[in-house]
Tab-separated table of C-alpha atoms and ligand atoms in Angstrom:
chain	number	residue	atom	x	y	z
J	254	UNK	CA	-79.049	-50.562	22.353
J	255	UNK	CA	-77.258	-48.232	20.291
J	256	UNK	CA	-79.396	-45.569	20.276
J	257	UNK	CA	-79.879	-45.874	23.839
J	258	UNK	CA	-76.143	-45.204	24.844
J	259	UNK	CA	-76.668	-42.316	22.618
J	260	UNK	CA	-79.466	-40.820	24.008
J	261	UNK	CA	-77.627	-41.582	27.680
J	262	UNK	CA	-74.417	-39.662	26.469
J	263	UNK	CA	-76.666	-36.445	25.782
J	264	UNK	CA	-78.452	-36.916	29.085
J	265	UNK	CA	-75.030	-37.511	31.011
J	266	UNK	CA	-74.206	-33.572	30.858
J	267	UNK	CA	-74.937	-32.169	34.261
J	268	UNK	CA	-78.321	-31.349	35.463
J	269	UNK	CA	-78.390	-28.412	37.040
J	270	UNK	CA	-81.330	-28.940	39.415
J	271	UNK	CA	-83.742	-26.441	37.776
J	272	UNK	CA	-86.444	-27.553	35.883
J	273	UNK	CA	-88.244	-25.491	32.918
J	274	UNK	CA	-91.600	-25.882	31.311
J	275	UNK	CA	-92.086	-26.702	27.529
J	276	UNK	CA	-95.492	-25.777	26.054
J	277	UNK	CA	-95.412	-28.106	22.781
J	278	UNK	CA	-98.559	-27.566	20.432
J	279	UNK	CA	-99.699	-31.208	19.622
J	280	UNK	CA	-102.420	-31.489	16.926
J	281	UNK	CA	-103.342	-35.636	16.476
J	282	UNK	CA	-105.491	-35.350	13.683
J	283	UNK	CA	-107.334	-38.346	14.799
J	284	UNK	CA	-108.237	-36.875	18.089
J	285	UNK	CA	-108.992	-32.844	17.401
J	286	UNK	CA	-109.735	-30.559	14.499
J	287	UNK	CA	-107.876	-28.242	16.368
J	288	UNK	CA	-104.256	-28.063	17.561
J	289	UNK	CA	-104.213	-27.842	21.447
J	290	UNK	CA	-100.906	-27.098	23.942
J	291	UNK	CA	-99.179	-29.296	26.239
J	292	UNK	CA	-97.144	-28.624	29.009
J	293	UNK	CA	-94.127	-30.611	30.016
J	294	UNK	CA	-92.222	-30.344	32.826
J	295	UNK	CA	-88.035	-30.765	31.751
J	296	UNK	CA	-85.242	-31.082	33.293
J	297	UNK	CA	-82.350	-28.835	32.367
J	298	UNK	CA	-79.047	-29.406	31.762
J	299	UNK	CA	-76.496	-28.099	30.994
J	300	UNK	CA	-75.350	-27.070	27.532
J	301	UNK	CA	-79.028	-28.677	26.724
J	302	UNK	CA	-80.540	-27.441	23.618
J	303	UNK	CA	-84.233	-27.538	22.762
J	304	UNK	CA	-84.371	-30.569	20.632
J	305	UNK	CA	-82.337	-32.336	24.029
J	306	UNK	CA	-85.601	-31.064	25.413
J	307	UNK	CA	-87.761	-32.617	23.031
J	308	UNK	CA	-86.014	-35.780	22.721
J	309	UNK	CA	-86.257	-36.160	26.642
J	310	UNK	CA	-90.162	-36.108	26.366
J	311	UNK	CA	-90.185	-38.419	23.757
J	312	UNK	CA	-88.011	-40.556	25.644
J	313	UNK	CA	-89.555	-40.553	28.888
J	314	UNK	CA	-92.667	-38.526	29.281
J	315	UNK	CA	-94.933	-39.220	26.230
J	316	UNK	CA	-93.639	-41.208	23.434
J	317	UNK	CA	-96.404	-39.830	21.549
J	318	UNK	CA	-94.945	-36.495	20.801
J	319	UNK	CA	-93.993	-36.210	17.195
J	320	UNK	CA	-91.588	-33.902	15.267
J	321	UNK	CA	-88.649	-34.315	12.704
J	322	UNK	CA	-84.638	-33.788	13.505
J	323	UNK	CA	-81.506	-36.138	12.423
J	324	UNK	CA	-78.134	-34.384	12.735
J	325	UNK	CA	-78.442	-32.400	15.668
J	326	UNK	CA	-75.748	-30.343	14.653
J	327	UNK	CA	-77.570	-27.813	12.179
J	328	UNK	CA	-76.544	-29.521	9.042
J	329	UNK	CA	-79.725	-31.795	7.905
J	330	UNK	CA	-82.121	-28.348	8.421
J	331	UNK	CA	-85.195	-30.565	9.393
J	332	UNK	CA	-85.331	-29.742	13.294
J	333	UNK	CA	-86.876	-26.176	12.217
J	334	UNK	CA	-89.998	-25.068	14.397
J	335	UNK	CA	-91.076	-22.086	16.256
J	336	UNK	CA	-89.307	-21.573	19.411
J	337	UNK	CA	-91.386	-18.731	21.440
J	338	UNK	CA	-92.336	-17.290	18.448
J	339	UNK	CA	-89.070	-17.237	16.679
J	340	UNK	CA	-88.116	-19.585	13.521
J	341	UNK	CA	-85.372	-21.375	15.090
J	342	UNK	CA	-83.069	-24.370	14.436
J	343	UNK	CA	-84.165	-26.516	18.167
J	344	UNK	CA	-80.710	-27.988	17.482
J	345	UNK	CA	-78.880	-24.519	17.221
J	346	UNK	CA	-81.109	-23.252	20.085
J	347	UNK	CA	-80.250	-23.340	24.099
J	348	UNK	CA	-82.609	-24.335	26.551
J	349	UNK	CA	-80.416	-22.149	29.216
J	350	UNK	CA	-80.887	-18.959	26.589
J	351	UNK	CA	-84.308	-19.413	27.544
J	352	UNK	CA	-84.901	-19.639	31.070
J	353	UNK	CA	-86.656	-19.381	33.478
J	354	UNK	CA	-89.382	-20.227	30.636
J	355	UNK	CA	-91.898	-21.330	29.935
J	356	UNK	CA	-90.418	-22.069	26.649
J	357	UNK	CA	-93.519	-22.892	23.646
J	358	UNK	CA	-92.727	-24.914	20.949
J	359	UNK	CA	-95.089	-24.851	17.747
J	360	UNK	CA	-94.424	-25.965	14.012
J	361	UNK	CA	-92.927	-23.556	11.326
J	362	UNK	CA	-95.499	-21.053	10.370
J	363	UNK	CA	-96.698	-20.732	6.726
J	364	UNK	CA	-96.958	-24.552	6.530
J	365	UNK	CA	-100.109	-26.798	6.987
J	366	UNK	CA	-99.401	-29.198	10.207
J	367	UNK	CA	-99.136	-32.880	9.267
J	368	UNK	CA	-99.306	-33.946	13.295
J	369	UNK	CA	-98.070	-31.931	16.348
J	370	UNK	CA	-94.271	-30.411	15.219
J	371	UNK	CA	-94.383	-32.195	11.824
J	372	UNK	CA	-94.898	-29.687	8.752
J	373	UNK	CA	-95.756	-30.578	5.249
J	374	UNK	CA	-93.071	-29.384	2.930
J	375	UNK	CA	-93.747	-30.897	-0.433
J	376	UNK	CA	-94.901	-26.894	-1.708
J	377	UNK	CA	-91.229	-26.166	-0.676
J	378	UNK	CA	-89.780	-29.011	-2.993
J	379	UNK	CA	-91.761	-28.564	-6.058
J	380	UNK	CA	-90.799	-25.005	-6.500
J	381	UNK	CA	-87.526	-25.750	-5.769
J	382	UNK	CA	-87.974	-28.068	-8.569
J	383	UNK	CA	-89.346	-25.351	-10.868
J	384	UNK	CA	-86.304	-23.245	-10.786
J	385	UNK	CA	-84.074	-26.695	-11.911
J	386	UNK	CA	-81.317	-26.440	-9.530
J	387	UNK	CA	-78.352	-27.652	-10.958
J	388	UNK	CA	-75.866	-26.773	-13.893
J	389	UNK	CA	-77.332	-26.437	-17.058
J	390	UNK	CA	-75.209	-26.096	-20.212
J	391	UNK	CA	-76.227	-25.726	-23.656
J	392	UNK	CA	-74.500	-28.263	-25.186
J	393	UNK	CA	-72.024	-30.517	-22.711
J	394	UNK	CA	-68.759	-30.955	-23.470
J	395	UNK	CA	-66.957	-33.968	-23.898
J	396	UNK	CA	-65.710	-36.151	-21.043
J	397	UNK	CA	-62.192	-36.396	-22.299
J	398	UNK	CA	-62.022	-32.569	-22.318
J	399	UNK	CA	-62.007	-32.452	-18.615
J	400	UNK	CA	-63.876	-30.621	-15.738
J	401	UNK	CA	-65.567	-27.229	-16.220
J	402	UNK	CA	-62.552	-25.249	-14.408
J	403	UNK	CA	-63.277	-21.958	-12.016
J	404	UNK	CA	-61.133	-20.164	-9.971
J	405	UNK	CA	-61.769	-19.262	-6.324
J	406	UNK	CA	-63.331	-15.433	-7.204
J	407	UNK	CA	-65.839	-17.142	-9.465
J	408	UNK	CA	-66.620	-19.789	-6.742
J	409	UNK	CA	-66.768	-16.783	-4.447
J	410	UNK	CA	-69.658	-15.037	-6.612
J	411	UNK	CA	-72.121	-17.667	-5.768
J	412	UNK	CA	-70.775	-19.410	-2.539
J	413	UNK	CA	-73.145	-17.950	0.425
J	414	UNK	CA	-75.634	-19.219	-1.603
J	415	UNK	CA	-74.838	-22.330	-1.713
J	416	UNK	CA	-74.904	-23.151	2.291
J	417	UNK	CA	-78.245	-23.181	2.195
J	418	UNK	CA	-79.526	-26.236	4.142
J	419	UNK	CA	-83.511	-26.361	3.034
J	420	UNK	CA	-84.333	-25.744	6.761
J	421	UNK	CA	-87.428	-23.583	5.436
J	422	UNK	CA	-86.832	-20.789	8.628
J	423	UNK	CA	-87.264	-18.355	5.926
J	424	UNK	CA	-90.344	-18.936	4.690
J	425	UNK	CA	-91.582	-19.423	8.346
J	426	UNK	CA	-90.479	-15.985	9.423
J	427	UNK	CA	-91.976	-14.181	5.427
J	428	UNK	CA	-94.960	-12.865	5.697
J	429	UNK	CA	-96.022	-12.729	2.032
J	430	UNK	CA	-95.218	-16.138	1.893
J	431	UNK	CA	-97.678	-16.722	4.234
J	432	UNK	CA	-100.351	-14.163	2.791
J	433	UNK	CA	-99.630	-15.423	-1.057
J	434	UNK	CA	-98.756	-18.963	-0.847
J	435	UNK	CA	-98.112	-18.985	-4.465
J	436	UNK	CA	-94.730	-16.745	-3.840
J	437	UNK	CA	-91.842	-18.607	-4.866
J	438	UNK	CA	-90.330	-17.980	-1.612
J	439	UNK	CA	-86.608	-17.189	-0.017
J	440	UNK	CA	-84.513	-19.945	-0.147
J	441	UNK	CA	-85.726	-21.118	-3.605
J	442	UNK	CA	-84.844	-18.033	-5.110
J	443	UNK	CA	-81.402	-17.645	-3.094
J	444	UNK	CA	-80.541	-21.210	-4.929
J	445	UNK	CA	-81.524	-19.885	-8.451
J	446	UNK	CA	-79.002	-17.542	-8.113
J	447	UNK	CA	-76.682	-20.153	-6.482
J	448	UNK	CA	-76.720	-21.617	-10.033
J	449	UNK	CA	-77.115	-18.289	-12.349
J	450	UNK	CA	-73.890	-16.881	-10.361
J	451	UNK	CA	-72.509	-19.721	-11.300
J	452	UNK	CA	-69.418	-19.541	-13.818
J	453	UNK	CA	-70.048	-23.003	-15.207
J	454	UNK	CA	-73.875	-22.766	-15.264
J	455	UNK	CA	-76.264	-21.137	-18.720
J	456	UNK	CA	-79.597	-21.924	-17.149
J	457	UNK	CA	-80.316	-18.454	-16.452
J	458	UNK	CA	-83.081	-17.692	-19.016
J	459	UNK	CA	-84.786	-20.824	-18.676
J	460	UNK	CA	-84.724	-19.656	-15.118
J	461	UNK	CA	-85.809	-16.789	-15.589
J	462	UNK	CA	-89.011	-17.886	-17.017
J	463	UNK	CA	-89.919	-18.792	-13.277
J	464	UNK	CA	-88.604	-16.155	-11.453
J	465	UNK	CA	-89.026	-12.877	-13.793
J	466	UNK	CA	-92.990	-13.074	-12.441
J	467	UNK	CA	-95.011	-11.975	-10.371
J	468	UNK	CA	-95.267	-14.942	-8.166
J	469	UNK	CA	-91.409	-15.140	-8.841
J	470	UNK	CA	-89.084	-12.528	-7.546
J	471	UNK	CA	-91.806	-9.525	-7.848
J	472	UNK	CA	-94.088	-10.500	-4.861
J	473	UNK	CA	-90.915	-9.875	-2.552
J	474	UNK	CA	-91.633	-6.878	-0.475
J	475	UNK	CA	-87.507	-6.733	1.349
J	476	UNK	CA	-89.227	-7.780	4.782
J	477	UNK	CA	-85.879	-8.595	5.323
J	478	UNK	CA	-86.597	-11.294	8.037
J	479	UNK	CA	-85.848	-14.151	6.187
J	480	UNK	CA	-82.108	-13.025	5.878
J	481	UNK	CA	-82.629	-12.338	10.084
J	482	UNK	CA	-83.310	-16.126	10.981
J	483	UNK	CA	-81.094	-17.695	8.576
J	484	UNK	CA	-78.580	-19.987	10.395
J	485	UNK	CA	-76.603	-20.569	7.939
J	486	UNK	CA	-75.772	-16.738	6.580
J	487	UNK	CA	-77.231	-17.145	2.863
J	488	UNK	CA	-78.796	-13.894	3.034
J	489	UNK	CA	-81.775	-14.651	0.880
J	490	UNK	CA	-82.959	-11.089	0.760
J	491	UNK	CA	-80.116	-10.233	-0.710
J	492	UNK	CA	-80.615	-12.749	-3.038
J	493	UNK	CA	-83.765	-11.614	-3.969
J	494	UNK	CA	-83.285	-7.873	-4.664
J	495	UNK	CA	-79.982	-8.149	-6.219
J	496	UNK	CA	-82.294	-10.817	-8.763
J	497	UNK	CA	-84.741	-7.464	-9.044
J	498	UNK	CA	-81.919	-5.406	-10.024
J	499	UNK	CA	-80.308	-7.502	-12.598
J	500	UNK	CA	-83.690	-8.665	-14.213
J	501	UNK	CA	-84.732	-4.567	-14.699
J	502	UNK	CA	-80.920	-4.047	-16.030
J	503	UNK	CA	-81.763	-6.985	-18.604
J	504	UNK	CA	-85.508	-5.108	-19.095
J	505	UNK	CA	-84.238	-2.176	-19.998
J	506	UNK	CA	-81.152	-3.498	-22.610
J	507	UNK	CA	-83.848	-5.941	-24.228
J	508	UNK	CA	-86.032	-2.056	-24.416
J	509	UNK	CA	-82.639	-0.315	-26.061
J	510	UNK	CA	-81.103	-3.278	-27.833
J	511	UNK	CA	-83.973	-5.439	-29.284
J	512	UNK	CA	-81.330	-7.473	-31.355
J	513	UNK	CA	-78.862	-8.099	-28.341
J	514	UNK	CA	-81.330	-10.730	-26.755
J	515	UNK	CA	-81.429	-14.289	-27.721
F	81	UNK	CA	-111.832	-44.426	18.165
F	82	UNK	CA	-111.487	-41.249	15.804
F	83	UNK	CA	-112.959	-37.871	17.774
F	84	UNK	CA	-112.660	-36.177	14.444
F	85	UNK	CA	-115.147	-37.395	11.814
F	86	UNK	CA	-112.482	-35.512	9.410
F	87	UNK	CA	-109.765	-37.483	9.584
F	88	UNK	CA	-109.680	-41.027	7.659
F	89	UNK	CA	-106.516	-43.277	8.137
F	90	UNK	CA	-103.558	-42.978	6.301
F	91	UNK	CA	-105.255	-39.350	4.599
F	92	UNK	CA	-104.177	-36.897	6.832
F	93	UNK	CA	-105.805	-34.062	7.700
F	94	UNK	CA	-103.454	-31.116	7.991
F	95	UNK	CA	-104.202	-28.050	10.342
F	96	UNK	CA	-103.977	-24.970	8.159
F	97	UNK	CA	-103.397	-22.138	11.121
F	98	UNK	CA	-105.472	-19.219	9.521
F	99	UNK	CA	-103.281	-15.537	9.129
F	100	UNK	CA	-105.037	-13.155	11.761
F	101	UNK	CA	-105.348	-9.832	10.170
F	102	UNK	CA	-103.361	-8.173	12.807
F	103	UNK	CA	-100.220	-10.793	12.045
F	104	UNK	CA	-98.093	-7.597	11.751
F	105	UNK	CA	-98.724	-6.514	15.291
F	106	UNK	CA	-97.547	-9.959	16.750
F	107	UNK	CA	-93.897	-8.697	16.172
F	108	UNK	CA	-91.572	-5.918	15.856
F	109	UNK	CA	-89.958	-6.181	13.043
F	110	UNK	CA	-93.115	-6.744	10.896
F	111	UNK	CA	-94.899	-4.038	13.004
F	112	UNK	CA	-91.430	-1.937	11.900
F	113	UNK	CA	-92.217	-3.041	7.754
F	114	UNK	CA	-95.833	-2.365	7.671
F	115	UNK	CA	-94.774	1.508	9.512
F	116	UNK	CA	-92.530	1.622	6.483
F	117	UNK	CA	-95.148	0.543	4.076
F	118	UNK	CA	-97.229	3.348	5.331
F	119	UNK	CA	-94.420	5.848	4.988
F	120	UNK	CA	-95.101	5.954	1.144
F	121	UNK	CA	-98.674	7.502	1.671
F	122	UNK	CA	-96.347	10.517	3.112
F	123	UNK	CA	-93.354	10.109	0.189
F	124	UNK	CA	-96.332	10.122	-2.380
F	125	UNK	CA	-97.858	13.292	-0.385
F	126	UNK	CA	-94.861	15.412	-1.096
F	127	UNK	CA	-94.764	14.732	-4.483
F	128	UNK	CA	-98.091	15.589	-4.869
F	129	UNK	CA	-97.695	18.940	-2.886
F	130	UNK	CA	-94.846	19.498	-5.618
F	131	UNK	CA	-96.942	19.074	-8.720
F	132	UNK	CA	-99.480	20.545	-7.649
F	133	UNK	CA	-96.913	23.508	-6.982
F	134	UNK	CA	-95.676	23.101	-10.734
F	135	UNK	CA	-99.506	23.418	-11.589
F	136	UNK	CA	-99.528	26.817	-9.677
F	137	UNK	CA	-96.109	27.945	-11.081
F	138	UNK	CA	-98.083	27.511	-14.437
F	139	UNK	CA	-101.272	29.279	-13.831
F	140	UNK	CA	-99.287	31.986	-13.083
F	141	UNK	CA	-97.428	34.863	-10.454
F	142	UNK	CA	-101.149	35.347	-8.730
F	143	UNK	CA	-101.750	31.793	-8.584
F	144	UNK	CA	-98.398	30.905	-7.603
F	145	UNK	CA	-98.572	33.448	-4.918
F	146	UNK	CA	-101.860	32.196	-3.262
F	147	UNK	CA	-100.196	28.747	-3.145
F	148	UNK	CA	-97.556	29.877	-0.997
F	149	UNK	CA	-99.532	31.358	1.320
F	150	UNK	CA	-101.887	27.959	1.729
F	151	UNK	CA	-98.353	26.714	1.982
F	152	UNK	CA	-97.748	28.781	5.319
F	153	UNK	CA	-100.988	27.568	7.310
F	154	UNK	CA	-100.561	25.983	10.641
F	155	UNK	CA	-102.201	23.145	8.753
F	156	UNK	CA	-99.891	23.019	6.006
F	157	UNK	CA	-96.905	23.584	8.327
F	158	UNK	CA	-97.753	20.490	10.976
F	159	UNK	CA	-98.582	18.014	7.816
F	160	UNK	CA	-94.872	19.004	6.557
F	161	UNK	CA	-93.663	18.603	10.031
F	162	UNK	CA	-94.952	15.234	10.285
F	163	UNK	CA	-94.637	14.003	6.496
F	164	UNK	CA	-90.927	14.783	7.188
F	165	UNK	CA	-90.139	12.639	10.230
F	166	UNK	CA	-92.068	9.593	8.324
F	167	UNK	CA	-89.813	10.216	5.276
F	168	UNK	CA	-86.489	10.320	7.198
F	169	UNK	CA	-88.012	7.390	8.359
F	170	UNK	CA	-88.833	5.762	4.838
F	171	UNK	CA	-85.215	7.390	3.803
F	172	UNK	CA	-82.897	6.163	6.708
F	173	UNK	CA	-85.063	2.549	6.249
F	174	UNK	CA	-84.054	2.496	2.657
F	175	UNK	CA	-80.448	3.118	2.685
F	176	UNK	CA	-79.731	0.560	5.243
F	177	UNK	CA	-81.660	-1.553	2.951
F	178	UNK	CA	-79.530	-0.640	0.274
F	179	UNK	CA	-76.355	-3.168	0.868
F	180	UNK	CA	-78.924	-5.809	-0.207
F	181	UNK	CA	-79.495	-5.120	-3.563
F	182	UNK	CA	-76.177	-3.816	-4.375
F	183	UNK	CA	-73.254	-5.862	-3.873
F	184	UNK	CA	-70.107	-4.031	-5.276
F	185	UNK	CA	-66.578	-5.918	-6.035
F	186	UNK	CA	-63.122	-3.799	-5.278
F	187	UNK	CA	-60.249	-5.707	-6.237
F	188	UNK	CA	-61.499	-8.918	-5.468
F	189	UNK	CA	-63.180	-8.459	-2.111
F	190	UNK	CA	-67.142	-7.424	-1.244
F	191	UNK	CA	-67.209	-3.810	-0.405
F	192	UNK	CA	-68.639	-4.274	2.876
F	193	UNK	CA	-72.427	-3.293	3.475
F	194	UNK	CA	-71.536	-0.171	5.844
F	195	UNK	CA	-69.854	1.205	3.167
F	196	UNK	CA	-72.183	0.574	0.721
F	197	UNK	CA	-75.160	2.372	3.172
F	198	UNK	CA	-72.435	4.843	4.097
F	199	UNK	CA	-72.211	6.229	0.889
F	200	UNK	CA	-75.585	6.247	0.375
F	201	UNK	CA	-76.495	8.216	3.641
F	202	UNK	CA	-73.074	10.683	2.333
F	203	UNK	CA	-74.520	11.591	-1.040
F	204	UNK	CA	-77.785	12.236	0.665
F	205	UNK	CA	-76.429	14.520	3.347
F	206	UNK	CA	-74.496	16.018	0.127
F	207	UNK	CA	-77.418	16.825	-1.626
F	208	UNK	CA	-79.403	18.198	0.923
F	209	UNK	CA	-76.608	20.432	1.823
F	210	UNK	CA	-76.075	21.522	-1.742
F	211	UNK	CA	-80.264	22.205	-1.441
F	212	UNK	CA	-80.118	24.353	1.084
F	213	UNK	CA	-77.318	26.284	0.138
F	214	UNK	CA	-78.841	27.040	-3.328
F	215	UNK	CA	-82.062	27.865	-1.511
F	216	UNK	CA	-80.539	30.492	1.330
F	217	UNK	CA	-78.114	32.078	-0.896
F	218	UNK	CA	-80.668	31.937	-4.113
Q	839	LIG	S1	-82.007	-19.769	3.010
Q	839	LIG	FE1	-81.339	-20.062	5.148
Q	839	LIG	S2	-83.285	-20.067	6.342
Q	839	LIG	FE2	-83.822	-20.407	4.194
Q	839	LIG	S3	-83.920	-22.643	3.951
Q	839	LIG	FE3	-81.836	-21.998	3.351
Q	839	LIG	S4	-80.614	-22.200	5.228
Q	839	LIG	FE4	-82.768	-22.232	5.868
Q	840	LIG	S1	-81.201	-31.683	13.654
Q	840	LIG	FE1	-80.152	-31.289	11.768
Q	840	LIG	S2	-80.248	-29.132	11.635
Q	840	LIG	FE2	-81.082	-29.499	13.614
């Protein structure tokens, strides 16, 4: 009953009469080896965003429709898909920005299709395992000497970076991601340097064994897109090259000053 | 009833969509990074026109002088004409670019990308001026 009254509280905003048509791929891979498009006809209302959409065809026209959301305010990152071509959060994106339609609605790109808008992301999480996001210190030191202190320009170093919400619209929109599906990819990277930027953190070398490679940081080619459909500002790109320069700088020093590296 | 003698429950079968060859057609901005791509051919055509100038230099005044005058074809003179709009192209591209890879603290604050391009595109405009003036007064 709960969810119902929801559901009826996002309906209740006022239909504006028009209607606009939602082409949704569906691929059931119990029915066809390959993915097929469905039309739906949707009513719109106003301040309606695409997952309203989506979530009215579940609800009313074909239950069968599947595809992933939860906080439908562009926090959770798992309502990412295609929206007419264009890696979009359906949460952050407005049916009315879209009219008169049609409007199509396919899975992120780059990603094999588990069933219709559902993408398999488990590539995504073990890389982002690789790089070992989280502090790393050499030694830890004791709990009675306190917290690891840092003042608001340190914090301000690595910050952007850290508002990434794993929504994977980057490596939907980079096209050496999908061309080299080895490449370590945008947001991964962008949260390595969340942690090497990090005052408190000394995980950069072991890092760096990840990243410093070809498939790492190398295969990069500044499309720049990823940075375009971020929603949340992290500016991966930006990540990425400012990782290139740093790692040459460090190239070049280990190449002049054998002895200074560890 | 499965249609798709693929799939076995519970092991699904995911739908891999294949990358046309053409993906970089499909949308502006990629169309606008494989254009930029190709710009290098031209960047990596001027340098070789250069060397292979040094090479003349070096063979000598007769040499040198019969490699100017290849220089001042029609030929020679469109392929300049349009190696030089692709490398503005590659050039203008590149400083825009440049804010990403170079993020520069003043006093606490980011120096704010325009800048950073800005003085990019103002060294460049500085150099080619200095260029030019060496070359019409030398
Ligand atoms: S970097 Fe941006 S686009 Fe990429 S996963 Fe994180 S929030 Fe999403
Ligand atoms: S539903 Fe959570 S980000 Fe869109």
């Amino acid at each position: 009953m709960a969810v119902e009254s929801l559901a009826g509280n996002v309906s209740e905003t006022p239909a504006t009469g028009q209607t606009v048509t939602l082409e949704v791929f569906r691929y059931r891979p119990e029915e066809e080896t390959e993915p097929v498009y469905q039309a739906y006809e949707v009513p719109v209302h106003k301040d309606w965003v695409v997952l309203d959409a989506l979530n009215h065809i579940k609800d009313h026209l074909d239950g069968t429709l599947s595809y992933r959301w939860s906080c439908r305010m562009g926090v959770c990152g798992s309502c990412g898909m295609m929206v007419n071509g264009d890696a979009r959060l359906t949460c952050a994106t407005f049916v009315e920005s879209l009219l008169p339609g049609p409007i199509r609605v396919e899975p992120l790109e780059n990603f094999p299709v588990v069933r219709d808008l559902v993408i398999e992301m488990t590539d995504f999480m073990e890389k982002l395992e690789s790089v070992k996001p989280w502090i790393i210190r050499d030694e830890e030191k004791p709990l009675e000497d306190g917290e690891y202190l840092q003042t608001p320009a340190q914090l301000a170093d690595f910050e952007q970076f850290s508002m990434c919400i794993n929504c994977l619209l980057c490596y939907a929109a980079c096209p050496v991601y999908g061309l080299e599906p080895g490449f370590t990819g945008p947001a991964v990277i962008a949260l390595a340097q969340r942690y090497n930027l990090d005052s408190r953190d000394q995980g950069a070398g072991e890092r760096n064994a990840v990243l410093d490679t070809d498939e790492g940081i190398w295969q990069c080619t500044l499309v720049g897109e990823c940075s375009e459909v971020c929603p949340k500002d992290v500016d991966p790109a930006a990540a990425i090259q400012r990782y290139k320069v740093s790692s040459t700088l460090q190239w070049y020093r280990n190449l002049l000053m054998p002895w200074s590296s560890k | 009833m499965s249609a798709n003698p693929q799939h076995t429950p519970y092991h699904p079968r995911w739908y891999r969509a294949p990358m046309p060859i053409f993906w970089w057609v499909r949308r502006w901005i990629h169309a606008r990074f494989i254009l930029r791509e190709l710009t290098s051919i031209f960047v990596a055509g001027y340098a070789l026109v250069y060397l292979l100038q040094l090479r003349a230099l070096g063979m000598g005044p007769e040499a040198y002088g019969r490699f100017l005058e290849l220089l001042q074809s029609p030929l020679s003179i469109s392929l300049h004409g349009i190696s030089l709009v692709f490398v503005m192209y590659h050039s203008i591209t590149w400083f825009n670019l440049a804010p990403r890879a170079l993020s520069l603290r003043l006093g606490g604050r980011r120096v704010p990308d325009k800048v950073i391009a800005g003085l990019n595109f103002a060294a460049w405009a500085g150099m080619s001026a200095a260029l030019l003036w060496v070359t019409l007064t030398g």
